[in-house]
PDB file of C-alpha atoms and ligand atoms in Angstrom:
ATOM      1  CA  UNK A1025      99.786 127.202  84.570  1.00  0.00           C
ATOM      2  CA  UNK A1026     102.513 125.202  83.235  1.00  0.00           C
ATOM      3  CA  UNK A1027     102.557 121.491  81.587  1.00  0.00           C
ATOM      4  CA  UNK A1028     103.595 118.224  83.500  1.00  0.00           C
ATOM      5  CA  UNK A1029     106.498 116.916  82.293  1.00  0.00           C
ATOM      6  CA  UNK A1030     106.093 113.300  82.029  1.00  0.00           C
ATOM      7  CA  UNK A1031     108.760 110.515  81.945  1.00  0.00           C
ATOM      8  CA  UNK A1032     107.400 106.935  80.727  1.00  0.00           C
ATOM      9  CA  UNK A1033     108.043 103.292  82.175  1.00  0.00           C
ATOM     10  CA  UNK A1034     107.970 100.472  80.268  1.00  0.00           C
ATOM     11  CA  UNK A1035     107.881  97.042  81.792  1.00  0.00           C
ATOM     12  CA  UNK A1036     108.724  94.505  79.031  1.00  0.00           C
ATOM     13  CA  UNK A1037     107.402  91.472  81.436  1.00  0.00           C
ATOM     14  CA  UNK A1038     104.265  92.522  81.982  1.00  0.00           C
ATOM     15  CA  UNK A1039     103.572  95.258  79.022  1.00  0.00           C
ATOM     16  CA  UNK A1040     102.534  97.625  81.863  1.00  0.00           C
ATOM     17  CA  UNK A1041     103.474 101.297  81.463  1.00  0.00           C
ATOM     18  CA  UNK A1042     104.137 103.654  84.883  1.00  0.00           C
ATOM     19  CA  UNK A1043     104.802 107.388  84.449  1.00  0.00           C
ATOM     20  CA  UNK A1044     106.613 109.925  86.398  1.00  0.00           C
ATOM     21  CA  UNK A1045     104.394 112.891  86.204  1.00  0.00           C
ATOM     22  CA  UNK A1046     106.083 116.236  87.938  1.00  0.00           C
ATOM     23  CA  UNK A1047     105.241 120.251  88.484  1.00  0.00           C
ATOM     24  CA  UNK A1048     108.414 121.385  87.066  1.00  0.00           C
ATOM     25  CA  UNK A1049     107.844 124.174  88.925  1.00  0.00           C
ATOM     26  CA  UNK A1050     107.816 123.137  92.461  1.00  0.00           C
ATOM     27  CA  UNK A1051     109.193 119.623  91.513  1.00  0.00           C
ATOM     28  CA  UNK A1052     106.084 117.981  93.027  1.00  0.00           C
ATOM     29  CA  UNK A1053     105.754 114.518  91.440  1.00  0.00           C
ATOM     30  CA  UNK A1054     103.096 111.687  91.105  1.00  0.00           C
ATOM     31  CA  UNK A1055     103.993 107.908  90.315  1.00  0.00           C
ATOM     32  CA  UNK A1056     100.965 106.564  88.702  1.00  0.00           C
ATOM     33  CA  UNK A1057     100.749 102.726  88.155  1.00  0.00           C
ATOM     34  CA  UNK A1058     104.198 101.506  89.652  1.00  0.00           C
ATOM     35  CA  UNK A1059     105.459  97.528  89.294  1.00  0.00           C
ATOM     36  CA  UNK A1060     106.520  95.663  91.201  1.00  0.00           C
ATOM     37  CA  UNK A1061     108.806  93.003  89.780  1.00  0.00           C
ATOM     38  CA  UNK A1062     107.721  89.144  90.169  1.00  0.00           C
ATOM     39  CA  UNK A1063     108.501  86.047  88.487  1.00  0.00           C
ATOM     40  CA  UNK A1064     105.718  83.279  89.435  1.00  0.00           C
ATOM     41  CA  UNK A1065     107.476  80.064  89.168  1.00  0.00           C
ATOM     42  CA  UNK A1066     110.157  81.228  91.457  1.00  0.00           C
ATOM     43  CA  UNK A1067     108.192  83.336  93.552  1.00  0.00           C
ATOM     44  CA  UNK A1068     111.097  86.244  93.474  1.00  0.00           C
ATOM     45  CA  UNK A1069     109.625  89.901  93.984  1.00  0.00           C
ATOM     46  CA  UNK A1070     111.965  92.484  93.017  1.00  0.00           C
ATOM     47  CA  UNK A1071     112.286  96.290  93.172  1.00  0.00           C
ATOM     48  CA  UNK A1072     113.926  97.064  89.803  1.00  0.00           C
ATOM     49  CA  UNK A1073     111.164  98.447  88.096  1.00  0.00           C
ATOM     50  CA  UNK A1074     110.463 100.673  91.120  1.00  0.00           C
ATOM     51  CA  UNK A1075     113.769 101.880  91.624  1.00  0.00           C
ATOM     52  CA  UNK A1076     114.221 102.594  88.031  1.00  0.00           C
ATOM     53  CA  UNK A1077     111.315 105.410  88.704  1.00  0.00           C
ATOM     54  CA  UNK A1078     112.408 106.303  92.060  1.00  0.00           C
ATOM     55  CA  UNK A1079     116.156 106.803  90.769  1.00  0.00           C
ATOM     56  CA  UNK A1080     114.873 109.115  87.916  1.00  0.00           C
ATOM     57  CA  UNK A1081     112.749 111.262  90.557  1.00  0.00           C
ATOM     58  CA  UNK A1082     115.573 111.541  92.581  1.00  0.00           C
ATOM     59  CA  UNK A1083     117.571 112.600  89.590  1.00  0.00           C
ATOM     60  CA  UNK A1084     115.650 115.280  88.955  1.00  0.00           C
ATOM     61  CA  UNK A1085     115.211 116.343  92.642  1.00  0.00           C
ATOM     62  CA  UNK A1086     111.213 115.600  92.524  1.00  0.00           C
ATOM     63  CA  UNK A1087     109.315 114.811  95.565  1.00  0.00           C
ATOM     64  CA  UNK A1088     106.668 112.010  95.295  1.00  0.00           C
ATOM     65  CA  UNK A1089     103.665 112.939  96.861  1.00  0.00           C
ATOM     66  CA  UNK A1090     101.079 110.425  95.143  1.00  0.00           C
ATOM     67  CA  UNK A1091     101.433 106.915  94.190  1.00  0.00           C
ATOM     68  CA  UNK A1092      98.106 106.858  92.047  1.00  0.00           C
ATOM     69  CA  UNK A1093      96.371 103.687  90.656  1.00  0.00           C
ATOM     70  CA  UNK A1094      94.146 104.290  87.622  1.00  0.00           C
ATOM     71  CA  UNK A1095      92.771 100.484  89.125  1.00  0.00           C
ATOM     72  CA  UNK A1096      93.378  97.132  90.402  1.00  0.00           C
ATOM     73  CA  UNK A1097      95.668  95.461  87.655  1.00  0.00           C
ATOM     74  CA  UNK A1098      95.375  91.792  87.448  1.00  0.00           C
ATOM     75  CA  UNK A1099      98.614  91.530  85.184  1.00  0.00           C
ATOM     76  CA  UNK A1100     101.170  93.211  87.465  1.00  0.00           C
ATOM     77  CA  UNK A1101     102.044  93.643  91.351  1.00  0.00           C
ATOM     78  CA  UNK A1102     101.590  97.318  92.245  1.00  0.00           C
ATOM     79  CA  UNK A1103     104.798  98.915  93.765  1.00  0.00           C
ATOM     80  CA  UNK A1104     102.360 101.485  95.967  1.00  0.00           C
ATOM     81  CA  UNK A1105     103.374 100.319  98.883  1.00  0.00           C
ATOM     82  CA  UNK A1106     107.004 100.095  98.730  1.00  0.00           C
ATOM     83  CA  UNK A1107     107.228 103.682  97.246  1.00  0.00           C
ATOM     84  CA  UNK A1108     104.938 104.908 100.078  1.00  0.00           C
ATOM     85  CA  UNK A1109     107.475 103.558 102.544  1.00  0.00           C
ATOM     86  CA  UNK A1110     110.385 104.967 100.926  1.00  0.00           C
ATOM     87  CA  UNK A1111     108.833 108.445 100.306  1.00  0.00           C
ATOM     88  CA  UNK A1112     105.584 108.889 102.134  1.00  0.00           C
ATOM     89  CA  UNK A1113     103.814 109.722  99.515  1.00  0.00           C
ATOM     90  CA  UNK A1114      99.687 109.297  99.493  1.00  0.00           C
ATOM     91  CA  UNK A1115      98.321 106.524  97.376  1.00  0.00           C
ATOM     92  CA  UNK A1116      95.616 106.905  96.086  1.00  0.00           C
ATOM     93  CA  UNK A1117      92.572 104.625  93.870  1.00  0.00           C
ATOM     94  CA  UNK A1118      89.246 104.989  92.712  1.00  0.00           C
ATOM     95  CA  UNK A1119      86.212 104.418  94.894  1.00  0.00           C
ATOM     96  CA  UNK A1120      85.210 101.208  92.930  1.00  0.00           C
ATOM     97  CA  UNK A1121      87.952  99.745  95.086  1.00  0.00           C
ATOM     98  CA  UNK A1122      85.534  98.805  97.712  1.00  0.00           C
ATOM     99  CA  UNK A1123      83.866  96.476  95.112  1.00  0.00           C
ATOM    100  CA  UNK A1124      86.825  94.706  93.747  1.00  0.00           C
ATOM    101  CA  UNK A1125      88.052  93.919  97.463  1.00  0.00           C
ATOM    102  CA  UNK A1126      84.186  92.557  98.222  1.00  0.00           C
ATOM    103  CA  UNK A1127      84.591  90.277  95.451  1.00  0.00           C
ATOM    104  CA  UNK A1128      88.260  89.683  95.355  1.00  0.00           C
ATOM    105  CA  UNK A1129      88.692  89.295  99.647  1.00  0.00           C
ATOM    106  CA  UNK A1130      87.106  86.572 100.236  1.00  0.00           C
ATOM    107  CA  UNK A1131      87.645  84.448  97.174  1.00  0.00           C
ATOM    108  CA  UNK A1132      91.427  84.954  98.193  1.00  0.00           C
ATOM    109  CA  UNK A1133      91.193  84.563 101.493  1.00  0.00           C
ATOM    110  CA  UNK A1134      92.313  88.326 102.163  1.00  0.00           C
ATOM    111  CA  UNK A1135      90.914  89.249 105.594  1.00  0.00           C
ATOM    112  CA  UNK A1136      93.677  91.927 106.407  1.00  0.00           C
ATOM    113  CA  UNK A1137      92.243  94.604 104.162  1.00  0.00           C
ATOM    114  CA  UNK A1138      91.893  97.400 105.861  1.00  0.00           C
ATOM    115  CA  UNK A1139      91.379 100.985 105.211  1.00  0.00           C
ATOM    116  CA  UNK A1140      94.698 102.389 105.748  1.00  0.00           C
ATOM    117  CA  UNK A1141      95.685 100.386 102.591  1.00  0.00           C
ATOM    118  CA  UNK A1142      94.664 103.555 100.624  1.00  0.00           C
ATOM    119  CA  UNK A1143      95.344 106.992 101.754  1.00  0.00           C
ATOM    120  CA  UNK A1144      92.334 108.205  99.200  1.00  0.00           C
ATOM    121  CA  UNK A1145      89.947 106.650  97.116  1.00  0.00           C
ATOM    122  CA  UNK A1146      88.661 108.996  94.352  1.00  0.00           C
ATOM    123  CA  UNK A1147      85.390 109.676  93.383  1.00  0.00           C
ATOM    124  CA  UNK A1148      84.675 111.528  89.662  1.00  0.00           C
ATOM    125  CA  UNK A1149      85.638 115.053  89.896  1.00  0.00           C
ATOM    126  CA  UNK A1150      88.246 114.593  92.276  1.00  0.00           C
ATOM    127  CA  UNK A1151      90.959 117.010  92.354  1.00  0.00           C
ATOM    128  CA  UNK A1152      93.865 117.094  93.870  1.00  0.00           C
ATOM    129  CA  UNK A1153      97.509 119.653  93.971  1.00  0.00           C
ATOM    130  CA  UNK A1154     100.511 118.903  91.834  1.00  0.00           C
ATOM    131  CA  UNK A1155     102.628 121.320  93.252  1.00  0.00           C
ATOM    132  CA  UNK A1156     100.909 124.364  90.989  1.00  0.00           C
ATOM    133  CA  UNK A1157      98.991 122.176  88.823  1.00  0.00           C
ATOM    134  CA  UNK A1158      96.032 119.842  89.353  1.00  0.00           C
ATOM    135  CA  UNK A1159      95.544 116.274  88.657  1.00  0.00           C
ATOM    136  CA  UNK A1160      91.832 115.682  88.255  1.00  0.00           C
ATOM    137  CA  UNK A1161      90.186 112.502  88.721  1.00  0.00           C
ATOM    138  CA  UNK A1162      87.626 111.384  85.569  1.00  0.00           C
ATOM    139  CA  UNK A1163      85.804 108.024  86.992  1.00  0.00           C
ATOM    140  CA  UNK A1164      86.116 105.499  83.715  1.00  0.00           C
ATOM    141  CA  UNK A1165      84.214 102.184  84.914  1.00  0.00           C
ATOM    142  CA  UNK A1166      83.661  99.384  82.369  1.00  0.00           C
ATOM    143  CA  UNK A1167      87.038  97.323  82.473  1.00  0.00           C
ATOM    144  CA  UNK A1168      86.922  97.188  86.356  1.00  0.00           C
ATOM    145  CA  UNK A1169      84.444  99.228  89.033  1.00  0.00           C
ATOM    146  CA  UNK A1170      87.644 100.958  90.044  1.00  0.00           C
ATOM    147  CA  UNK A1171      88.832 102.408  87.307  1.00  0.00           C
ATOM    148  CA  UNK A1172      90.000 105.965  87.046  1.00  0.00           C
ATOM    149  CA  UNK A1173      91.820 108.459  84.902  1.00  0.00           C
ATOM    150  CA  UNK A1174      93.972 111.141  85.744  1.00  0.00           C
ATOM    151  CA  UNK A1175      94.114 114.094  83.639  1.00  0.00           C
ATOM    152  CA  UNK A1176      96.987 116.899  84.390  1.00  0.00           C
ATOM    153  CA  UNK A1177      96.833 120.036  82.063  1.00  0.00           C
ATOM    154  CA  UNK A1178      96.628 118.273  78.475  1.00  0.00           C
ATOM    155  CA  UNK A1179      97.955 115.389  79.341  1.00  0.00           C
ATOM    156  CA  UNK A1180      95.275 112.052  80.392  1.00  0.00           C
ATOM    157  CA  UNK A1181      96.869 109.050  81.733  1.00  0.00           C
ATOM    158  CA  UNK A1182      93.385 106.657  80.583  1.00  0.00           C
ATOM    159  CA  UNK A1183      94.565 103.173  82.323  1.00  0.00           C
ATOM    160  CA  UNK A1184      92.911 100.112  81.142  1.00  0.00           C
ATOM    161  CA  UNK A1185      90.169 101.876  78.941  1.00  0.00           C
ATOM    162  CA  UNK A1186      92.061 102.209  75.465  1.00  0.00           C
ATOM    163  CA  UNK A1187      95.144 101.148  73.997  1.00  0.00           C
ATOM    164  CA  UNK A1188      97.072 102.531  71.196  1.00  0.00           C
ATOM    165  CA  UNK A1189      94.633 102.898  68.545  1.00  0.00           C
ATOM    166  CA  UNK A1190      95.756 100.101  66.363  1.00  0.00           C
ATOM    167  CA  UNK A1191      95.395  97.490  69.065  1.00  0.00           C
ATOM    168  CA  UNK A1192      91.668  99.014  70.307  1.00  0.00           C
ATOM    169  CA  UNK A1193      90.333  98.861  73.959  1.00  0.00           C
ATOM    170  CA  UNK A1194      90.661  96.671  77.481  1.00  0.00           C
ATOM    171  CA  UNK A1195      88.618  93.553  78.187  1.00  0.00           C
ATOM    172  CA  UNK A1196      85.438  94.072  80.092  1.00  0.00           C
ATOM    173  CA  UNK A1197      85.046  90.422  81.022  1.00  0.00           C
ATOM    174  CA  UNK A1198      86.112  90.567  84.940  1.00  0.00           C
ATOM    175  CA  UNK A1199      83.655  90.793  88.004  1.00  0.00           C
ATOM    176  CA  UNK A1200      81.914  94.233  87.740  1.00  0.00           C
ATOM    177  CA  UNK A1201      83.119  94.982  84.391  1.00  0.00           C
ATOM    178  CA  UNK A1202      80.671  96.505  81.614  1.00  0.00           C
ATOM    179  CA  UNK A1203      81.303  96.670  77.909  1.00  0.00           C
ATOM    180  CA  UNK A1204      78.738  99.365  77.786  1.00  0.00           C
ATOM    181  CA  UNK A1205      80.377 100.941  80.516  1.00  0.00           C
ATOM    182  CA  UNK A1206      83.442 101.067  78.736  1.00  0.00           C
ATOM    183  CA  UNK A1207      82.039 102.428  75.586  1.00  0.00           C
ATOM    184  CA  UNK A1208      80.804 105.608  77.693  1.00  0.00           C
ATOM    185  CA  UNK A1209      83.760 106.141  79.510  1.00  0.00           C
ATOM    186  CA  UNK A1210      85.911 106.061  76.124  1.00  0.00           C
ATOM    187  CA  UNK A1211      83.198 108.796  74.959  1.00  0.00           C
ATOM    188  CA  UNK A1212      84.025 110.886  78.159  1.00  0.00           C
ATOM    189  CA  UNK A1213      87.248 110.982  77.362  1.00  0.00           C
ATOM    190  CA  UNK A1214      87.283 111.093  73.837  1.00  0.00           C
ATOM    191  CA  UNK A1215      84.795 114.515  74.156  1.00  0.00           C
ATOM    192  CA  UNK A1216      88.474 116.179  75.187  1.00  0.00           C
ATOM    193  CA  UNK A1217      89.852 118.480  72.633  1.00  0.00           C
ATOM    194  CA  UNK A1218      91.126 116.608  69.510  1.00  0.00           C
ATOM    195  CA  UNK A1219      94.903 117.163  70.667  1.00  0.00           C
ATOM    196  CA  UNK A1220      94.494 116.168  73.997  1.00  0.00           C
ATOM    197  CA  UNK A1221      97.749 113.824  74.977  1.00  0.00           C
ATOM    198  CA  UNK A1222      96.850 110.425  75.947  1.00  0.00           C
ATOM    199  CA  UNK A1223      98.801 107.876  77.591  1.00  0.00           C
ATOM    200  CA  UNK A1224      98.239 104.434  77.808  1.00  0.00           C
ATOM    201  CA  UNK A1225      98.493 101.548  80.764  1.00  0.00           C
ATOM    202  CA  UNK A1226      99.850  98.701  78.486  1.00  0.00           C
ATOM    203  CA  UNK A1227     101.130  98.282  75.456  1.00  0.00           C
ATOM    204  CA  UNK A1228     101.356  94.306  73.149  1.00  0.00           C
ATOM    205  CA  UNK A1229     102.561  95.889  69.882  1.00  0.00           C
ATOM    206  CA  UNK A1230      99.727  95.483  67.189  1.00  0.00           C
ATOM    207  CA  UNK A1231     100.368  92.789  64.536  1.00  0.00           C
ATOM    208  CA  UNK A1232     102.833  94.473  62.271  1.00  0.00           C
ATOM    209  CA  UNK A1233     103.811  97.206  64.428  1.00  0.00           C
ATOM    210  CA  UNK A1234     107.749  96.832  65.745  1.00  0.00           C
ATOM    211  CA  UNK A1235     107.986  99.182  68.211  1.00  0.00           C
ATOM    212  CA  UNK A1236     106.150  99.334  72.028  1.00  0.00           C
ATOM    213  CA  UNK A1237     104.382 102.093  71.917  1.00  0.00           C
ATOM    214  CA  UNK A1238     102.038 103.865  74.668  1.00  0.00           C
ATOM    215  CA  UNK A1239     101.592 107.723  73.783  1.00  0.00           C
ATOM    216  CA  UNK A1240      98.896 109.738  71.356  1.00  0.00           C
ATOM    217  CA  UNK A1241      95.756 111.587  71.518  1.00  0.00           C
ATOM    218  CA  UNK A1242      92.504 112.107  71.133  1.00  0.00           C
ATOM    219  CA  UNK A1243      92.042 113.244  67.790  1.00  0.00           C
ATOM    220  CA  UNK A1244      94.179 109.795  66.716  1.00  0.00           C
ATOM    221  CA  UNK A1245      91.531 107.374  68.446  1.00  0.00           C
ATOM    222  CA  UNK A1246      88.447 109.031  67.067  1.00  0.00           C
ATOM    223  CA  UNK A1247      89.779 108.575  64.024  1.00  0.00           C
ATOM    224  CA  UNK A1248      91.864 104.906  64.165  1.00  0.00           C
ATOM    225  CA  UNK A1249      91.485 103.442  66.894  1.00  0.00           C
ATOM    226  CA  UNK A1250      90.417  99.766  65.723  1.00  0.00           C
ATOM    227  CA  UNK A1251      87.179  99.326  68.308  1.00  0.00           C
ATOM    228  CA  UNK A1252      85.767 102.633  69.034  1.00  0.00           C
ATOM    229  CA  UNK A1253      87.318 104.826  66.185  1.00  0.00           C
ATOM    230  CA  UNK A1254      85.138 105.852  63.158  1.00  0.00           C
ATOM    231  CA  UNK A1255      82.222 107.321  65.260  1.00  0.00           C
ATOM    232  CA  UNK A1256      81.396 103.208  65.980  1.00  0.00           C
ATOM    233  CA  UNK A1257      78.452 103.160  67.996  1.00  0.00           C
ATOM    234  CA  UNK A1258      77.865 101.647  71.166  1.00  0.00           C
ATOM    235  CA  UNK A1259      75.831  98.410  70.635  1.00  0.00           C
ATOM    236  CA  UNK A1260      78.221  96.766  67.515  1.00  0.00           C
ATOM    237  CA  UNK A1261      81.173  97.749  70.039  1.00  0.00           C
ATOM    238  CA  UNK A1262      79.424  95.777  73.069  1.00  0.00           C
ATOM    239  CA  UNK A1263      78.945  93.308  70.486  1.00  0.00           C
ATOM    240  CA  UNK A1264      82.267  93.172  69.257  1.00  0.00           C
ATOM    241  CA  UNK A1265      84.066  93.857  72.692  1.00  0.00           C
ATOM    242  CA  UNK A1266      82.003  90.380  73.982  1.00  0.00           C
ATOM    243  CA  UNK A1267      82.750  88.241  71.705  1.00  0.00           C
ATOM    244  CA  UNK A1268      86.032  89.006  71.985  1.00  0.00           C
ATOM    245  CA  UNK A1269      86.396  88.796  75.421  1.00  0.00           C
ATOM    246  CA  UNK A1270      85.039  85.427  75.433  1.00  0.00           C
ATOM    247  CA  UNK A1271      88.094  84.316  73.777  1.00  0.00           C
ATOM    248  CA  UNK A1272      90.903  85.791  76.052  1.00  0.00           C
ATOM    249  CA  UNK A1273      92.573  83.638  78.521  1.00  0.00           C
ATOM    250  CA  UNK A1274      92.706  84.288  82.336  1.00  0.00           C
ATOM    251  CA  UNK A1275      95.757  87.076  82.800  1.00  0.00           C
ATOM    252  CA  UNK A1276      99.109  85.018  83.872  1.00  0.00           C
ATOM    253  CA  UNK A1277      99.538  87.109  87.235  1.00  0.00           C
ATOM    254  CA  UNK A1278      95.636  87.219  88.099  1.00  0.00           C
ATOM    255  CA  UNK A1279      95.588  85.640  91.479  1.00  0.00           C
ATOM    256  CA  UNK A1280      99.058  86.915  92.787  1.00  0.00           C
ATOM    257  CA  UNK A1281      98.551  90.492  90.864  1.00  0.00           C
ATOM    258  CA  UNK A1282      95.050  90.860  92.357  1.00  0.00           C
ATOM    259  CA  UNK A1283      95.566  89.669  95.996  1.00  0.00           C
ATOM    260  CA  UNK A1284      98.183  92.453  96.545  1.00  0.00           C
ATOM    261  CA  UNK A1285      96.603  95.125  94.659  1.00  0.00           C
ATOM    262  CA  UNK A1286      93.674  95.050  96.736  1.00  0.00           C
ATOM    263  CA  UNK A1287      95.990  95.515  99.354  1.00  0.00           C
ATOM    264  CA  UNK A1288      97.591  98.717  97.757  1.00  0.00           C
ATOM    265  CA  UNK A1289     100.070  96.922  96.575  1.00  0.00           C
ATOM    266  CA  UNK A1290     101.063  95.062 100.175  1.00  0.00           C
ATOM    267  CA  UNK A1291     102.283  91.630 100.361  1.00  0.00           C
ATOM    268  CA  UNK A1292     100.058  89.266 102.333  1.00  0.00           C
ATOM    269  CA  UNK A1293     100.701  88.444 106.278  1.00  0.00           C
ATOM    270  CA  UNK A1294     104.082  87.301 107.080  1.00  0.00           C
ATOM    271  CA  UNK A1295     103.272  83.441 108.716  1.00  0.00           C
ATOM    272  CA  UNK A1296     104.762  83.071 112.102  1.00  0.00           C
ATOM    273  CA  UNK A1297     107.953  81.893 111.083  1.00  0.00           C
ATOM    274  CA  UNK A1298     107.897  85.201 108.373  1.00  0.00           C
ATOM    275  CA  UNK A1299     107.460  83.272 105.237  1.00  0.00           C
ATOM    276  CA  UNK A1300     105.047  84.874 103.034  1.00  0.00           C
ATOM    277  CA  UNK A1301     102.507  83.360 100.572  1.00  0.00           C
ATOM    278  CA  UNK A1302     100.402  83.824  98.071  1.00  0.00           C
ATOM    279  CA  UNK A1303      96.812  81.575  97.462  1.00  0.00           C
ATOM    280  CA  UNK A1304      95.663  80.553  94.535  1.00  0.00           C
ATOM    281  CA  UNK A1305      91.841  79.120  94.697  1.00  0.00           C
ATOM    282  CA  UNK A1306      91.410  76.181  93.364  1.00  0.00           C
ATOM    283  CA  UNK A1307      88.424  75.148  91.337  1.00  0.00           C
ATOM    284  CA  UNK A1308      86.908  72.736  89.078  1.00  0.00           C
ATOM    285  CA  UNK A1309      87.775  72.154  85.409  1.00  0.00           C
TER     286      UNK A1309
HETATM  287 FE1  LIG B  61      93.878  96.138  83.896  1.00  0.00          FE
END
C-alpha cells in the first residue's frame, strides 16, 4: 500500500491549516478541515480559501470524496458544505458532534440542525476507503467532545490536540472539554512509532520562530514539545494546561465560527426576503 500524498493549506487569517490528502493511485482525495473565508465587521464570506484547494485537486485530476472535520472549530467557518455541493463528496465528523450541537443549538438559536448536515459521524476505530488506502478514525476528546484524528498510512492529521512542539497543545477550556482528556488522547497518539508524520490544525508561530509552520512527528513531540514533551505526566500538565486556559480570551470568530460548524459548515436560514444572519447572544458583563 502506497503513501498519501498530502498538499498543505495555510490560512494566514485565521492560522487554520486544511490539507489535500489523495490515493495517488486511484486519485481518490479527502479535504480535511476546509475554510471558509469571512471577515466579521463586514460580514463578507468568501470562497478563496476553498477554491484554492479545490483548484489544486482539480489540477491534479483528484476526486473529493470526503470533506472530513477533525471537530467543530470555533476560529474559522468550515467550507464542508460548499465543497459538498460542488463535488458531492461525504462529510464527515466525529460522534461528539451530537454534544456540541446540544450545547451550542440552543444557546444560538440553531433549530435547523438536522441530520443530513453530516453524511457520517465517526466513532473510534472508524475506517473508511481512500481509493486503495484507508483513513482511520482515532477519537481524541479533551479540546472539544468531537474531536477526531485521521490517520492515513504514516501520516496523522491530530486537529486541535497538539501544535508544533514549541508552541505545546489546544485549550481545553470550552463546554465538554477535558484537560485530562487531552493529556490521554496526546498519549494515544504519541504511542505511534517515533517517525510517525504529524500534521497540525493551526499554527501562531512560537515566540522567536519566523516561519508558520504545521508539519513533524512523533518522535519530535515526545521529546520537545513544550506541554507534554519530556515524559511530563498527566496531573502537572492538567495543572499547567488550566491555568493557562484561564487566561485566553474568547476566540474572535466563536459565535459566527460555531453556529455554522454545527451546521457542517451551512449558513443559517435565508429570512424571507433572503438576507442571512448570524446571532450573537448577548450576556452580562
Ligand atoms: Fe479548535
Amino acid at each position: 500500500m502506497g503513501a498519501p500524498s498530502i498538499t498543505a493549506f495555510f490560512d494566514e487569517a485565521t492560522n487554520s491549516v486544511s490539507y489535500l490528502v489523495a490515493d495517488p493511485a486511484t486519485r481518490e482525495a479527502a479535504i480535511i478541515d476546509p475554510v471558509l473565508d469571512f471577515d466579521a465587521a463586514s460580514g463578507k464570506v468568501a470562497t478563496r480559501s476553498a477554491d484554492r484547494v479545490l483548484s489544486a485537486a482539480a489540477a491534479q485530476s483528484l476526486r473529493v470524496e470526503w470533506v472530513l472535520e477533525t471537530h467543530v472549530h470555533a476560529d474559522h467557518l468550515s467550507a464542508a458544505s460548499l465543497i459538498r455541493e460542488r463535488t458531492g463528496a461525504k462529510v464527515g465528523i466525529g460522534s461528539g458532534i451530537a454534544a456540541v450541537q446540544s450545547v451550542f443549538g440552543p444557546l444560538l438559536g440553531a433549530d435547523d440542525l438536522h441530520d443530513g448536515d453530516f453524511d457520517r459521524r465517526f466513532v473510534d476505530g472508524d475506517t473508511l476507503p481512500l481509493g486503495e488506502l484507508t483513513i482511520e478514525v482515532i477519537a481524541t476528546p479533551g479540546h472539544t467532545p468531537a474531536c477526531v484524528s485521521y490517520k492515513v498510512d504514516d501520516a496523522v492529521f491530530v486537529g486541535d490536540t497538539m501544535f508544533m512542539p514549541d508552541y505545546g497543545t489546544a485549550r481545553t477550556d470550552f463546554p465538554g472539554g477535558n484537560a485530562g482528556q487531552l493529556y490521554r488522547s496526546i498519549q494515544r497518539i504519541l504511542s505511534l512509532p517515533r517517525q510517525t508524520r504529524l500534521f497540525m490544525c493551526h499554527d501562531y508561530k512560537a515566540p522567536g520562530r519566523e516561519e508558520f509552520a504545521w508539519e513533524t512527528t512523533v518522535g519530535e513531540q515526545l521529546d520537545r514539545n513544550v506541554h507534554i514533551g519530556n515524559g511530563k505526566p498527566e496531573a502537572a500538565f492538567v495543572e499547567m494546561r488550566q491555568g493557562r486556559d484561564a487566561t485566553l480570551n474568547v476566540p474572535r470568530l466563536l459565535y459566527p465560527a460555531i453556529q455554522v460548524n454545527i451546521r457542517g459548515g451551512r449558513l443559517p436560514p435565508a429570512e424571507a426576503d433572503g438576507s442571512r444572519f448570524l446571532k450573537i447572544p448577548l450576556s452580562e458583563a
